[in-house]
Short mmCIF file of C-alpha atoms in Angstrom, two decimals:
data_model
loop_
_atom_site.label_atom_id
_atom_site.label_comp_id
_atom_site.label_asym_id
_atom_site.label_seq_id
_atom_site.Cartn_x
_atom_site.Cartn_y
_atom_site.Cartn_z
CA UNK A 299 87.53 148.43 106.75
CA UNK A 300 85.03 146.78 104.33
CA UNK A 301 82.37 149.92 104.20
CA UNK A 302 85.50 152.06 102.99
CA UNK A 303 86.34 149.45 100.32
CA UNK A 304 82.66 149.14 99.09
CA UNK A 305 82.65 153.08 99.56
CA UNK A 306 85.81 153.15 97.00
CA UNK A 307 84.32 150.86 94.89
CA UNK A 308 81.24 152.62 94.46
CA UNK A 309 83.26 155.89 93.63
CA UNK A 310 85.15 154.32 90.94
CA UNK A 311 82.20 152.70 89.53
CA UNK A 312 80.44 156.70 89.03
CA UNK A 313 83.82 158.17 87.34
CA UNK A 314 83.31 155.06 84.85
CA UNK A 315 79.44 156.07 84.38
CA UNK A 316 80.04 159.40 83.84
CA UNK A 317 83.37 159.40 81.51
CA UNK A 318 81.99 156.37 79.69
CA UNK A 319 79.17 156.61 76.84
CA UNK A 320 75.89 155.50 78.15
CA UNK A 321 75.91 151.61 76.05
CA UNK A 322 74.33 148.73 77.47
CA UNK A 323 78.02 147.27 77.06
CA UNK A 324 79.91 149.45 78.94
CA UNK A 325 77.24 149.29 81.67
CA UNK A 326 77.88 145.86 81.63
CA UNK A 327 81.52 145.73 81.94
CA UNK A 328 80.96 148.43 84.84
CA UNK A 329 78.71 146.10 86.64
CA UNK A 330 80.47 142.88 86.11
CA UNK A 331 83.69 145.19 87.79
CA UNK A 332 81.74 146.21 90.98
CA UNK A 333 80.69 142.17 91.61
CA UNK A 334 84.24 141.37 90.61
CA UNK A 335 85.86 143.92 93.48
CA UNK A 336 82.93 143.23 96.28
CA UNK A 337 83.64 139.42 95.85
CA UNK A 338 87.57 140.47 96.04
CA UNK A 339 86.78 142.43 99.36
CA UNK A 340 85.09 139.72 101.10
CA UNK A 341 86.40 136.25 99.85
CA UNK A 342 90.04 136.82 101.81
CA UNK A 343 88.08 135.43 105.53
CA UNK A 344 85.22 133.52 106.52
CA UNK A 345 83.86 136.51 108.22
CA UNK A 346 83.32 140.44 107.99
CA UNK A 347 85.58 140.90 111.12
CA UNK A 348 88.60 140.57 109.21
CA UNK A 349 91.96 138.39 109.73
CA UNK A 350 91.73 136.65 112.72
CA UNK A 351 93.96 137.70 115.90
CA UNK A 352 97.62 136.64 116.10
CA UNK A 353 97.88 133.17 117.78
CA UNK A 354 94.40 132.20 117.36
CA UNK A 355 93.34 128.96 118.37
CA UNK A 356 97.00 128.61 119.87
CA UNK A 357 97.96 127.70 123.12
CA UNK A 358 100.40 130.23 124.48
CA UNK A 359 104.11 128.77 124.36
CA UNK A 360 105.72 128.38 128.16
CA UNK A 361 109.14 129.60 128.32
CA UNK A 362 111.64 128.76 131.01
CA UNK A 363 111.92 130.98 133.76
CA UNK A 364 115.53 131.77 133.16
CA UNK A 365 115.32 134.91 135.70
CA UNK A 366 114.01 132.94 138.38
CA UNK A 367 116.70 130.31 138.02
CA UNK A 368 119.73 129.91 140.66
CA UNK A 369 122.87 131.34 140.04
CA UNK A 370 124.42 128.08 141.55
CA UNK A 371 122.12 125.74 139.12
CA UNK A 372 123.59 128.01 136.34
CA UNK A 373 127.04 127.42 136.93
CA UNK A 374 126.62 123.72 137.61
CA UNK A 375 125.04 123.42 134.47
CA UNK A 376 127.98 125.29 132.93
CA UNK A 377 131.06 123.80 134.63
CA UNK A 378 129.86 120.52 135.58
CA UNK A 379 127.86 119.71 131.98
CA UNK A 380 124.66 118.29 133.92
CA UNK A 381 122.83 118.36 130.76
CA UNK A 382 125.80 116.25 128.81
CA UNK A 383 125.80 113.84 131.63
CA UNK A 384 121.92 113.00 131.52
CA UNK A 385 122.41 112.59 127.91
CA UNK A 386 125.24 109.56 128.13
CA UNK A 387 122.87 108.08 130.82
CA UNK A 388 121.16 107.42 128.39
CA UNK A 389 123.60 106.17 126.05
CA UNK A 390 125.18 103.88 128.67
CA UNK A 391 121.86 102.53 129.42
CA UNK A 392 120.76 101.70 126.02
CA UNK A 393 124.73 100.36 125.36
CA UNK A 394 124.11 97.62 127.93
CA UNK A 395 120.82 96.14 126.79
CA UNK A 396 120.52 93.14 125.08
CA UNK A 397 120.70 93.74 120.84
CA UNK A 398 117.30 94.10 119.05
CA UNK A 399 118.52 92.94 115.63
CA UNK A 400 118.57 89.04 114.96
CA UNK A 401 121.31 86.90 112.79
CA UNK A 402 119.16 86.60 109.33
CA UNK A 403 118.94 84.03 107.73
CA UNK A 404 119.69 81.60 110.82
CA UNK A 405 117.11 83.84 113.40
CA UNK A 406 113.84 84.70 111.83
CA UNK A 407 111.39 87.05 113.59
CA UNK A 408 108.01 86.10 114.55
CA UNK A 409 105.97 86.12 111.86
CA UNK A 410 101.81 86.85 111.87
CA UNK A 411 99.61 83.58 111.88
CA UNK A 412 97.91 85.96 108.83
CA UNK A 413 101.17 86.26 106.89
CA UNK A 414 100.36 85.55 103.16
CA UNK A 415 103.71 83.64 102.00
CA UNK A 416 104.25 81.43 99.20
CA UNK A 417 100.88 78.62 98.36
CA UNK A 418 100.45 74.94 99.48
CA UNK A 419 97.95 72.59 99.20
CA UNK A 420 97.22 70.44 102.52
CA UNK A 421 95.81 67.21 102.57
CA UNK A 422 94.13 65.41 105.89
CA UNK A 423 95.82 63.23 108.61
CA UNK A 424 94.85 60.03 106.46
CA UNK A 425 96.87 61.57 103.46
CA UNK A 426 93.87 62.27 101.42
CA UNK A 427 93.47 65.74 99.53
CA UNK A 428 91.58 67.66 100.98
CA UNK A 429 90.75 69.95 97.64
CA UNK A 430 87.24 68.99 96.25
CA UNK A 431 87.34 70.71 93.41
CA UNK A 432 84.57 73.27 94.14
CA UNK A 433 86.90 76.05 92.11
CA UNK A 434 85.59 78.77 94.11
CA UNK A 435 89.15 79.70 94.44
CA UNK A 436 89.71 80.23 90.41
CA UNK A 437 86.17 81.98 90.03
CA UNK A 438 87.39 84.86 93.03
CA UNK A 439 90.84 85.06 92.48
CA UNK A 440 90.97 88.58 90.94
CA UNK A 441 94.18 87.86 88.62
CA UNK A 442 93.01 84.82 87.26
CA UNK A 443 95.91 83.19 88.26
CA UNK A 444 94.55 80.04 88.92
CA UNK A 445 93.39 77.32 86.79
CA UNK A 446 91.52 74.09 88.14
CA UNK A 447 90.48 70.57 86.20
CA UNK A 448 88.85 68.04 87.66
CA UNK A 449 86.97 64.79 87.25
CA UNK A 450 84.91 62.29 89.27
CA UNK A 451 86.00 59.65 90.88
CA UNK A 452 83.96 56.21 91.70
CA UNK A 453 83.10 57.07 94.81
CA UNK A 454 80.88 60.15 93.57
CA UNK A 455 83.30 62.58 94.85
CA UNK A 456 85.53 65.22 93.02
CA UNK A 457 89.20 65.79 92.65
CA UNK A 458 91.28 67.74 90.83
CA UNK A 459 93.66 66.22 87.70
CA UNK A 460 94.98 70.18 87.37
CA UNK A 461 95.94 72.88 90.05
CA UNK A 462 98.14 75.34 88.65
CA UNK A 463 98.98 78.67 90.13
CA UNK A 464 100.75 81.45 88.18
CA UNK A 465 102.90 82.82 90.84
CA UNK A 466 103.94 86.32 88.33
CA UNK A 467 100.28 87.34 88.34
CA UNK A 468 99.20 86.23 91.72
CA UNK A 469 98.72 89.41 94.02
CA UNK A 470 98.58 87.70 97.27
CA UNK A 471 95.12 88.90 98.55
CA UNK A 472 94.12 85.60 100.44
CA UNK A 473 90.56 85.56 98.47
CA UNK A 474 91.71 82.15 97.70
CA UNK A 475 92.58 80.71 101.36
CA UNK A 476 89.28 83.00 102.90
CA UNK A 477 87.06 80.98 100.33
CA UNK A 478 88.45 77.63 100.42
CA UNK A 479 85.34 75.86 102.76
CA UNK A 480 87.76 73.07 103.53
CA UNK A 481 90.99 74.83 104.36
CA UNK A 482 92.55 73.16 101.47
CA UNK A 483 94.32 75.75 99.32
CA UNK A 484 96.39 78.24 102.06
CA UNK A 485 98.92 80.76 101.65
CA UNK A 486 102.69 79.45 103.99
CA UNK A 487 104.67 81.81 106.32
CA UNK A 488 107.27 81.10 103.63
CA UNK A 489 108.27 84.18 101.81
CA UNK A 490 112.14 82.94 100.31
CA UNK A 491 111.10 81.19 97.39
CA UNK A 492 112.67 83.31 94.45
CA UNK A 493 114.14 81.53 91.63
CA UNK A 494 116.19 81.67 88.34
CA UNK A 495 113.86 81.62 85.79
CA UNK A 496 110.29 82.31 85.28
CA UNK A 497 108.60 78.96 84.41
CA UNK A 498 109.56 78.13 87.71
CA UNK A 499 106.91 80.23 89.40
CA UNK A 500 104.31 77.98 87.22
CA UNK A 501 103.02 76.06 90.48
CA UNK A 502 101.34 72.69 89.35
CA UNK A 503 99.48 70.26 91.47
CA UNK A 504 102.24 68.23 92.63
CA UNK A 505 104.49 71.71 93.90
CA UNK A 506 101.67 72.57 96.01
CA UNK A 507 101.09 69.17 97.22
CA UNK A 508 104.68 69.41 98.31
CA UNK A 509 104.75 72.49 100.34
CA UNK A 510 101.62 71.37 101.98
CA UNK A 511 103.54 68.23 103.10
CA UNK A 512 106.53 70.45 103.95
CA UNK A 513 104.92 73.42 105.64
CA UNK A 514 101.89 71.70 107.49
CA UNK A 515 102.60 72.15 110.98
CA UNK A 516 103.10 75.74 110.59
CA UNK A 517 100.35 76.11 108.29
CA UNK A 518 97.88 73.86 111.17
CA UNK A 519 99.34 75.81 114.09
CA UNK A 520 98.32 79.43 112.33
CA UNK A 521 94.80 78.07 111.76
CA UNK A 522 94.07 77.04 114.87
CA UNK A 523 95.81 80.65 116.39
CA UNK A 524 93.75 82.43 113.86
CA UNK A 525 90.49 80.24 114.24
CA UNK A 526 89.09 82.37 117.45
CA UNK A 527 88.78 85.54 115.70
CA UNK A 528 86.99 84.21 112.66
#
C-alpha cells in the first residue's frame, strides 16, 4: 500500500516539473509538496504494516452457549422468572440488615485521629500553657494567618501576651500542629463551628485557650492513637 502511494506521489510530482517553468520557486513548492504527502502517508500508524488487525490487544468476548442450553432450563427461566427471583434475594437480604445511615446531629461517625477541625490551644495537667512562644507556627503557616506576641517572664521563660488566628484565611494544612515541638497549638475533631458574622472567626488567645480546655481529651486520645506512626 505505501510503495503505490510514494509511486503516485512521485508521478504527480513529474507532471508539476514538466508543466511548471523551471524557477527555483516552483521547485521549491514541488519539493516542500512531496515531504508534505510522504509525511501524510506514513504519520496515520506507528508502523509500515498499516492499521493494526481488528480486536488487537483484545481478549476475545465469551458468549453464552445459548444452543447448548436445556430446553427445560429455558422454560423455567421463562415461566418460573428464576432470574427475577435471584434478584429480590437480594433485595430481601439487604431489606433486613441493620441501617447504615446514623441520626445526625445526635450520632456522629467516627472521625480520623488526623482530622483537621477547628484550633485549640492545650495547656499541661498542672494548668500551665504549654505554648512557648517559639512562633514557628506564624513563620510556616502559608496564609499568614497567624499572629504571635510575646514577652518574658521572671523565670527566663517565654509566653505569649497575643495568639490570634484568622479563621477566613486559614487553609487547614496542619503545618501549624506538625511544627509545634510541644504539641501546644492542634487542630480539634470539631468541624460545627460556623457563625453569624465574620469577626467572630478572629480567634484570640483566650478562644483557643477555651477549646483546648473543652476539647482535650479528644485532642490527647488522637495524639497518643496517632503517636506510633510518627
Amino acid at each position: 500500500m505505501a510503495p503505490a502511494l510514494h509511486t503516485s506521489a512521485a508521478m504527480l510530482v513529474r507532471r508539476q516539473l514538466a508543466g511548471a517553468p523551471s524557477t527555483t520557486s516552483s521547485l521549491a513548492v514541488v519539493a516542500n509538496r512531496l515531504v508534505a504527502a510522504q509525511q501524510y502517508q506514513t504519520r496515520g500508524y506507528a508502523t509500515p504494516m498499516g492499521p493494526p488487525p481488528k480486536n488487537f490487544r483484545t481478549s476475545r468476548q465469551t458468549e453464552w452457549p445459548w444452543d447448548k442450553e436445556k430446553t427445560l432450563d429455558r422454560l423455567g427461566k421463562y415461566f418460573l422468572l428464576t432470574e427475577m427471583a435471584r434478584g429480590m434475594y437480594v433485595l430481601m437480604e439487604q431489606f433486613f440488615r441493620p441501617p447504615y445511615t446514623i441520626y445526625y446531629p445526635f450520632e456522629k461517625g467516627p472521625i480520623s485521629p488526623r482530622f483537621r477541625g477547628e484550633h485549640a490551644l492545650r495547656r499541661y495537667p498542672s494548668g500551665e500553657e504549654r505554648c512557648i512562644a517559639c512562633k514557628l507556627c506564624e513563620a510556616i503557616c502559608p496564609a499568614q494567618a497567624i499572629t504571635i506576641e510575646a514577652e518574658e517572664r521572671a523565670d527566663g521563660s517565654r509566653r505569649t501576651t497575643r495568639y490570634d488566628i484568622d479563621m477566613t484565611k486559614c487553609i487547614y494544612c496542619g503545618f501549624c500542629q506538625e511544627s509545634c515541638p510541644v504539641d501546644a497549638i492542634v487542630e480539634s475533631p470539631n468541624a460545627e463551628y460556623a457563625t453569624e458574622t465574620r469577626e467572630e472567626l478572629l480567634y484570640n488567645k483566650e478562644k483557643l485557650l477555651a477549646n483546648g480546655d473543652k476539647w482535650e481529651p479528644e485532642l490527647a486520645a488522637a495524639i497518643r492513637a496517632d503517636a506510633p506512626y510518627r
